[in-house]
Amino acid sequence: MKPRKLLRKQRGFTLLETMIAMAILSFGVLSLASFYTAGLKSSSLIKVQYIANQKAQQALESIYTARDTNTLAFSQIANISQGGVFKDGPQPLLAPGPDGIVGTSDDDASNPDVIFTGPGPDNILGTADDTYIPLNPWMTRTIAIQPVPNYTSTMMQVTITITYVYQGQSGQVQLVTYVSSYS
């Protein structure tokens, strides 16, 4: 008698099955990578929106402070075109001048506004190597002041708009509030 050979079926993956599995896995990994980069970009834009919001709030607080400390008479809380002290139209963000109010004609043009990002390589605050991000020319501020109908002598509507273009994305933050002659 002849010995019989037992034939076993080979089990495993075919080349086609392996290639399909690799394609599905690659698609999944690339999808996750695109979500990750979109998240990083969104995070960066949120930071810029936060800075713009704070710069609008800074302008509003300087108006309230000027009114409350009598640095400005209420009649001066208006745009220059209406006999006030605030510049008309979009303006670069500059350090406030001697009056301490942003958006007026005495702003310090030699001192553009910056955001402090941290100590430099020496890790000591207040030294020459501290790092800052300049806000000009990619961010502007517009302060528009209008009298409120029926309250023209006692209330003004203040609209502060910060417009920015950052990494090819443009946007704006707008703050609208009212200022009365009563502190």
PDB file of C-alpha atoms in Angstrom:
ATOM      1  CA  MET A   1       0.000   0.000   0.000  1.00  0.00           C
ATOM      2  CA  LYS A   2       0.962   3.493  -0.792  1.00  0.00           C
ATOM      3  CA  PRO A   3       1.097   6.021   2.034  1.00  0.00           C
ATOM      4  CA  ARG A   4      -1.541   8.661   1.718  1.00  0.00           C
ATOM      5  CA  LYS A   5      -0.647  12.275   1.871  1.00  0.00           C
ATOM      6  CA  LEU A   6      -2.982  14.359   3.866  1.00  0.00           C
ATOM      7  CA  LEU A   7      -3.769  17.527   2.024  1.00  0.00           C
ATOM      8  CA  ARG A   8      -4.517  20.456   4.181  1.00  0.00           C
ATOM      9  CA  LYS A   9      -6.135  23.621   2.961  1.00  0.00           C
ATOM     10  CA  GLN A  10      -3.860  26.582   3.326  1.00  0.00           C
ATOM     11  CA  ARG A  11      -5.481  29.290   5.367  1.00  0.00           C
ATOM     12  CA  GLY A  12      -4.431  32.974   5.320  1.00  0.00           C
ATOM     13  CA  PHE A  13      -4.982  36.281   3.616  1.00  0.00           C
ATOM     14  CA  THR A  14      -4.747  36.801  -0.079  1.00  0.00           C
ATOM     15  CA  LEU A  15      -2.847  39.706  -1.498  1.00  0.00           C
ATOM     16  CA  LEU A  16      -6.082  41.381  -2.547  1.00  0.00           C
ATOM     17  CA  GLU A  17      -7.547  41.157   0.958  1.00  0.00           C
ATOM     18  CA  THR A  18      -4.383  42.664   2.428  1.00  0.00           C
ATOM     19  CA  MET A  19      -4.396  45.563  -0.021  1.00  0.00           C
ATOM     20  CA  ILE A  20      -8.067  46.354   0.703  1.00  0.00           C
ATOM     21  CA  ALA A  21      -7.403  46.307   4.451  1.00  0.00           C
ATOM     22  CA  MET A  22      -4.417  48.655   4.017  1.00  0.00           C
ATOM     23  CA  ALA A  23      -6.497  51.056   1.914  1.00  0.00           C
ATOM     24  CA  ILE A  24      -9.247  51.196   4.558  1.00  0.00           C
ATOM     25  CA  LEU A  25      -6.689  51.732   7.340  1.00  0.00           C
ATOM     26  CA  SER A  26      -4.914  54.479   5.350  1.00  0.00           C
ATOM     27  CA  PHE A  27      -8.199  56.278   4.738  1.00  0.00           C
ATOM     28  CA  GLY A  28      -8.959  56.207   8.468  1.00  0.00           C
ATOM     29  CA  VAL A  29      -5.534  57.522   9.467  1.00  0.00           C
ATOM     30  CA  LEU A  30      -5.661  60.329   6.896  1.00  0.00           C
ATOM     31  CA  SER A  31      -9.138  61.327   8.099  1.00  0.00           C
ATOM     32  CA  LEU A  32      -7.856  61.602  11.661  1.00  0.00           C
ATOM     33  CA  ALA A  33      -4.896  63.686  10.476  1.00  0.00           C
ATOM     34  CA  SER A  34      -7.206  66.148   8.709  1.00  0.00           C
ATOM     35  CA  PHE A  35      -9.341  66.512  11.859  1.00  0.00           C
ATOM     36  CA  TYR A  36      -6.201  67.149  13.878  1.00  0.00           C
ATOM     37  CA  THR A  37      -4.942  69.915  11.555  1.00  0.00           C
ATOM     38  CA  ALA A  38      -8.401  71.513  11.433  1.00  0.00           C
ATOM     39  CA  GLY A  39      -8.433  71.527  15.232  1.00  0.00           C
ATOM     40  CA  LEU A  40      -5.038  73.215  15.403  1.00  0.00           C
ATOM     41  CA  LYS A  41      -6.133  75.888  12.934  1.00  0.00           C
ATOM     42  CA  SER A  42      -9.355  76.492  14.868  1.00  0.00           C
ATOM     43  CA  SER A  43      -7.415  76.762  18.118  1.00  0.00           C
ATOM     44  CA  SER A  44      -5.145  79.396  16.595  1.00  0.00           C
ATOM     45  CA  LEU A  45      -8.099  81.458  15.313  1.00  0.00           C
ATOM     46  CA  ILE A  46      -9.857  81.286  18.692  1.00  0.00           C
ATOM     47  CA  LYS A  47      -6.767  82.794  20.284  1.00  0.00           C
ATOM     48  CA  VAL A  48      -6.842  85.687  17.793  1.00  0.00           C
ATOM     49  CA  GLN A  49     -10.581  86.214  18.395  1.00  0.00           C
ATOM     50  CA  TYR A  50      -9.918  86.348  22.138  1.00  0.00           C
ATOM     51  CA  ILE A  51      -7.201  88.972  21.657  1.00  0.00           C
ATOM     52  CA  ALA A  52      -9.545  91.015  19.428  1.00  0.00           C
ATOM     53  CA  ASN A  53     -12.313  90.780  22.020  1.00  0.00           C
ATOM     54  CA  GLN A  54      -9.972  91.962  24.780  1.00  0.00           C
ATOM     55  CA  LYS A  55      -8.764  94.896  22.658  1.00  0.00           C
ATOM     56  CA  ALA A  56     -12.375  95.970  22.075  1.00  0.00           C
ATOM     57  CA  GLN A  57     -13.045  95.695  25.822  1.00  0.00           C
ATOM     58  CA  GLN A  58      -9.900  97.738  26.537  1.00  0.00           C
ATOM     59  CA  ALA A  59     -11.174 100.588  24.352  1.00  0.00           C
ATOM     60  CA  LEU A  60     -14.573 100.544  26.035  1.00  0.00           C
ATOM     61  CA  GLU A  61     -13.061 100.542  29.522  1.00  0.00           C
ATOM     62  CA  SER A  62     -10.846 103.519  28.652  1.00  0.00           C
ATOM     63  CA  ILE A  63     -13.977 105.441  27.575  1.00  0.00           C
ATOM     64  CA  TYR A  64     -15.754 104.645  30.850  1.00  0.00           C
ATOM     65  CA  THR A  65     -12.659 105.522  32.884  1.00  0.00           C
ATOM     66  CA  ALA A  66     -12.216 108.837  31.051  1.00  0.00           C
ATOM     67  CA  ARG A  67     -15.863 109.708  31.741  1.00  0.00           C
ATOM     68  CA  ASP A  68     -15.725 108.651  35.404  1.00  0.00           C
ATOM     69  CA  THR A  69     -12.462 110.469  36.170  1.00  0.00           C
ATOM     70  CA  ASN A  70     -13.552 113.594  34.255  1.00  0.00           C
ATOM     71  CA  THR A  71     -10.617 113.234  31.854  1.00  0.00           C
ATOM     72  CA  LEU A  72     -13.246 113.819  29.170  1.00  0.00           C
ATOM     73  CA  ALA A  73     -16.417 115.823  29.325  1.00  0.00           C
ATOM     74  CA  PHE A  74     -19.416 113.814  28.124  1.00  0.00           C
ATOM     75  CA  SER A  75     -19.651 116.048  25.049  1.00  0.00           C
ATOM     76  CA  GLN A  76     -16.132 114.912  24.042  1.00  0.00           C
ATOM     77  CA  ILE A  77     -17.201 111.246  23.902  1.00  0.00           C
ATOM     78  CA  ALA A  78     -17.781 111.379  20.157  1.00  0.00           C
ATOM     79  CA  ASN A  79     -15.860 110.924  16.930  1.00  0.00           C
ATOM     80  CA  ILE A  80     -13.736 113.794  15.640  1.00  0.00           C
ATOM     81  CA  SER A  81     -16.225 114.345  12.789  1.00  0.00           C
ATOM     82  CA  GLN A  82     -18.871 115.086  15.462  1.00  0.00           C
ATOM     83  CA  GLY A  83     -16.670 117.352  17.588  1.00  0.00           C
ATOM     84  CA  GLY A  84     -15.276 114.643  19.904  1.00  0.00           C
ATOM     85  CA  VAL A  85     -11.835 113.161  20.457  1.00  0.00           C
ATOM     86  CA  PHE A  86     -12.106 109.658  18.936  1.00  0.00           C
ATOM     87  CA  LYS A  87     -10.654 109.090  15.472  1.00  0.00           C
ATOM     88  CA  ASP A  88     -13.028 108.140  12.666  1.00  0.00           C
ATOM     89  CA  GLY A  89     -12.628 104.928  10.678  1.00  0.00           C
ATOM     90  CA  PRO A  90     -10.324 101.952  11.146  1.00  0.00           C
ATOM     91  CA  GLN A  91      -7.150 102.794  13.068  1.00  0.00           C
ATOM     92  CA  PRO A  92      -4.038 100.776  13.880  1.00  0.00           C
ATOM     93  CA  LEU A  93      -3.797  99.546  17.447  1.00  0.00           C
ATOM     94  CA  LEU A  94      -1.386 101.878  19.227  1.00  0.00           C
ATOM     95  CA  ALA A  95      -0.455 102.466  22.832  1.00  0.00           C
ATOM     96  CA  PRO A  96      -2.602 105.185  24.420  1.00  0.00           C
ATOM     97  CA  GLY A  97      -1.134 108.652  24.550  1.00  0.00           C
ATOM     98  CA  PRO A  98      -0.875 111.021  27.523  1.00  0.00           C
ATOM     99  CA  ASP A  99      -4.652 111.030  28.071  1.00  0.00           C
ATOM    100  CA  GLY A 100      -4.631 107.222  28.585  1.00  0.00           C
ATOM    101  CA  ILE A 101      -7.510 106.719  26.142  1.00  0.00           C
ATOM    102  CA  VAL A 102      -7.098 104.474  23.096  1.00  0.00           C
ATOM    103  CA  GLY A 103      -8.381 105.601  19.717  1.00  0.00           C
ATOM    104  CA  THR A 104      -7.734 109.321  20.184  1.00  0.00           C
ATOM    105  CA  SER A 105      -5.455 111.607  18.171  1.00  0.00           C
ATOM    106  CA  ASP A 106      -2.738 111.612  20.844  1.00  0.00           C
ATOM    107  CA  ASP A 107      -2.116 107.833  20.650  1.00  0.00           C
ATOM    108  CA  ASP A 108       1.588 106.981  20.540  1.00  0.00           C
ATOM    109  CA  ALA A 109       2.316 106.117  16.875  1.00  0.00           C
ATOM    110  CA  SER A 110       5.903 105.198  17.778  1.00  0.00           C
ATOM    111  CA  ASN A 111       4.619 102.515  20.157  1.00  0.00           C
ATOM    112  CA  PRO A 112       2.400  99.993  18.326  1.00  0.00           C
ATOM    113  CA  ASP A 113       0.295  97.714  20.493  1.00  0.00           C
ATOM    114  CA  VAL A 114       1.718  94.250  21.195  1.00  0.00           C
ATOM    115  CA  ILE A 115       0.744  91.116  23.077  1.00  0.00           C
ATOM    116  CA  PHE A 116       3.219  89.790  25.617  1.00  0.00           C
ATOM    117  CA  THR A 117       3.719  86.057  25.082  1.00  0.00           C
ATOM    118  CA  GLY A 118       6.234  85.241  27.795  1.00  0.00           C
ATOM    119  CA  PRO A 119       9.777  85.535  29.001  1.00  0.00           C
ATOM    120  CA  GLY A 120      12.594  84.965  26.573  1.00  0.00           C
ATOM    121  CA  PRO A 121      15.375  82.381  26.683  1.00  0.00           C
ATOM    122  CA  ASP A 122      16.613  83.587  30.070  1.00  0.00           C
ATOM    123  CA  ASN A 123      13.154  82.856  31.636  1.00  0.00           C
ATOM    124  CA  ILE A 124      13.192  86.195  33.469  1.00  0.00           C
ATOM    125  CA  LEU A 125      10.255  88.573  33.006  1.00  0.00           C
ATOM    126  CA  GLY A 126      10.961  92.195  32.187  1.00  0.00           C
ATOM    127  CA  THR A 127      14.251  91.699  30.343  1.00  0.00           C
ATOM    128  CA  ALA A 128      15.108  92.686  26.788  1.00  0.00           C
ATOM    129  CA  ASP A 129      14.609  89.169  25.427  1.00  0.00           C
ATOM    130  CA  ASP A 130      10.913  88.881  26.411  1.00  0.00           C
ATOM    131  CA  THR A 131       8.737  87.868  23.469  1.00  0.00           C
ATOM    132  CA  TYR A 132       5.892  89.933  22.030  1.00  0.00           C
ATOM    133  CA  ILE A 133       3.522  89.611  19.087  1.00  0.00           C
ATOM    134  CA  PRO A 134       2.912  92.903  17.247  1.00  0.00           C
ATOM    135  CA  LEU A 135      -0.768  93.497  16.436  1.00  0.00           C
ATOM    136  CA  ASN A 136      -0.093  95.864  13.557  1.00  0.00           C
ATOM    137  CA  PRO A 137      -0.726  95.777  10.631  1.00  0.00           C
ATOM    138  CA  TRP A 138      -3.049  92.755  10.787  1.00  0.00           C
ATOM    139  CA  MET A 139      -5.471  94.158  13.369  1.00  0.00           C
ATOM    140  CA  THR A 140      -7.372  97.489  13.299  1.00  0.00           C
ATOM    141  CA  ARG A 141      -9.877  99.118  15.639  1.00  0.00           C
ATOM    142  CA  THR A 142     -12.852 101.293  14.723  1.00  0.00           C
ATOM    143  CA  ILE A 143     -14.652 103.295  17.403  1.00  0.00           C
ATOM    144  CA  ALA A 144     -17.994 104.638  16.180  1.00  0.00           C
ATOM    145  CA  ILE A 145     -20.035 106.778  18.558  1.00  0.00           C
ATOM    146  CA  GLN A 146     -23.594 107.807  17.759  1.00  0.00           C
ATOM    147  CA  PRO A 147     -26.137 109.732  19.823  1.00  0.00           C
ATOM    148  CA  VAL A 148     -29.135 107.660  20.885  1.00  0.00           C
ATOM    149  CA  PRO A 149     -32.402 109.135  19.543  1.00  0.00           C
ATOM    150  CA  ASN A 150     -34.502 110.806  22.270  1.00  0.00           C
ATOM    151  CA  TYR A 151     -31.439 110.778  24.588  1.00  0.00           C
ATOM    152  CA  THR A 152     -29.020 112.830  22.480  1.00  0.00           C
ATOM    153  CA  SER A 153     -27.596 114.816  25.381  1.00  0.00           C
ATOM    154  CA  THR A 154     -27.363 112.003  27.940  1.00  0.00           C
ATOM    155  CA  MET A 155     -26.605 108.743  26.101  1.00  0.00           C
ATOM    156  CA  MET A 156     -24.330 107.569  23.295  1.00  0.00           C
ATOM    157  CA  GLN A 157     -24.141 104.240  21.496  1.00  0.00           C
ATOM    158  CA  VAL A 158     -20.546 103.053  21.226  1.00  0.00           C
ATOM    159  CA  THR A 159     -19.653 100.431  18.615  1.00  0.00           C
ATOM    160  CA  ILE A 160     -16.108  99.115  18.750  1.00  0.00           C
ATOM    161  CA  THR A 161     -15.079  96.874  15.866  1.00  0.00           C
ATOM    162  CA  ILE A 162     -11.784  94.993  15.743  1.00  0.00           C
ATOM    163  CA  THR A 163     -10.990  93.687  12.255  1.00  0.00           C
ATOM    164  CA  TYR A 164      -8.162  91.237  11.664  1.00  0.00           C
ATOM    165  CA  VAL A 165      -6.548  89.140   8.966  1.00  0.00           C
ATOM    166  CA  TYR A 166      -4.536  86.286  10.450  1.00  0.00           C
ATOM    167  CA  GLN A 167      -2.985  83.438   8.464  1.00  0.00           C
ATOM    168  CA  GLY A 168      -5.192  84.210   5.484  1.00  0.00           C
ATOM    169  CA  GLN A 169      -8.394  84.193   7.562  1.00  0.00           C
ATOM    170  CA  SER A 170     -10.224  87.470   8.064  1.00  0.00           C
ATOM    171  CA  GLY A 171     -12.662  88.159  10.830  1.00  0.00           C
ATOM    172  CA  GLN A 172     -14.005  90.780  13.147  1.00  0.00           C
ATOM    173  CA  VAL A 173     -15.235  91.221  16.677  1.00  0.00           C
ATOM    174  CA  GLN A 174     -17.829  93.869  17.401  1.00  0.00           C
ATOM    175  CA  LEU A 175     -18.801  95.246  20.800  1.00  0.00           C
ATOM    176  CA  VAL A 176     -21.892  97.468  21.039  1.00  0.00           C
ATOM    177  CA  THR A 177     -22.827  99.247  24.243  1.00  0.00           C
ATOM    178  CA  TYR A 178     -24.199 102.494  25.604  1.00  0.00           C
ATOM    179  CA  VAL A 179     -22.501 105.205  27.607  1.00  0.00           C
ATOM    180  CA  SER A 180     -24.555 107.649  29.610  1.00  0.00           C
ATOM    181  CA  SER A 181     -23.553 111.013  30.996  1.00  0.00           C
ATOM    182  CA  TYR A 182     -24.133 109.655  34.499  1.00  0.00           C
ATOM    183  CA  SER A 183     -21.223 107.819  36.078  1.00  0.00           C
TER     184      SER A 183
END
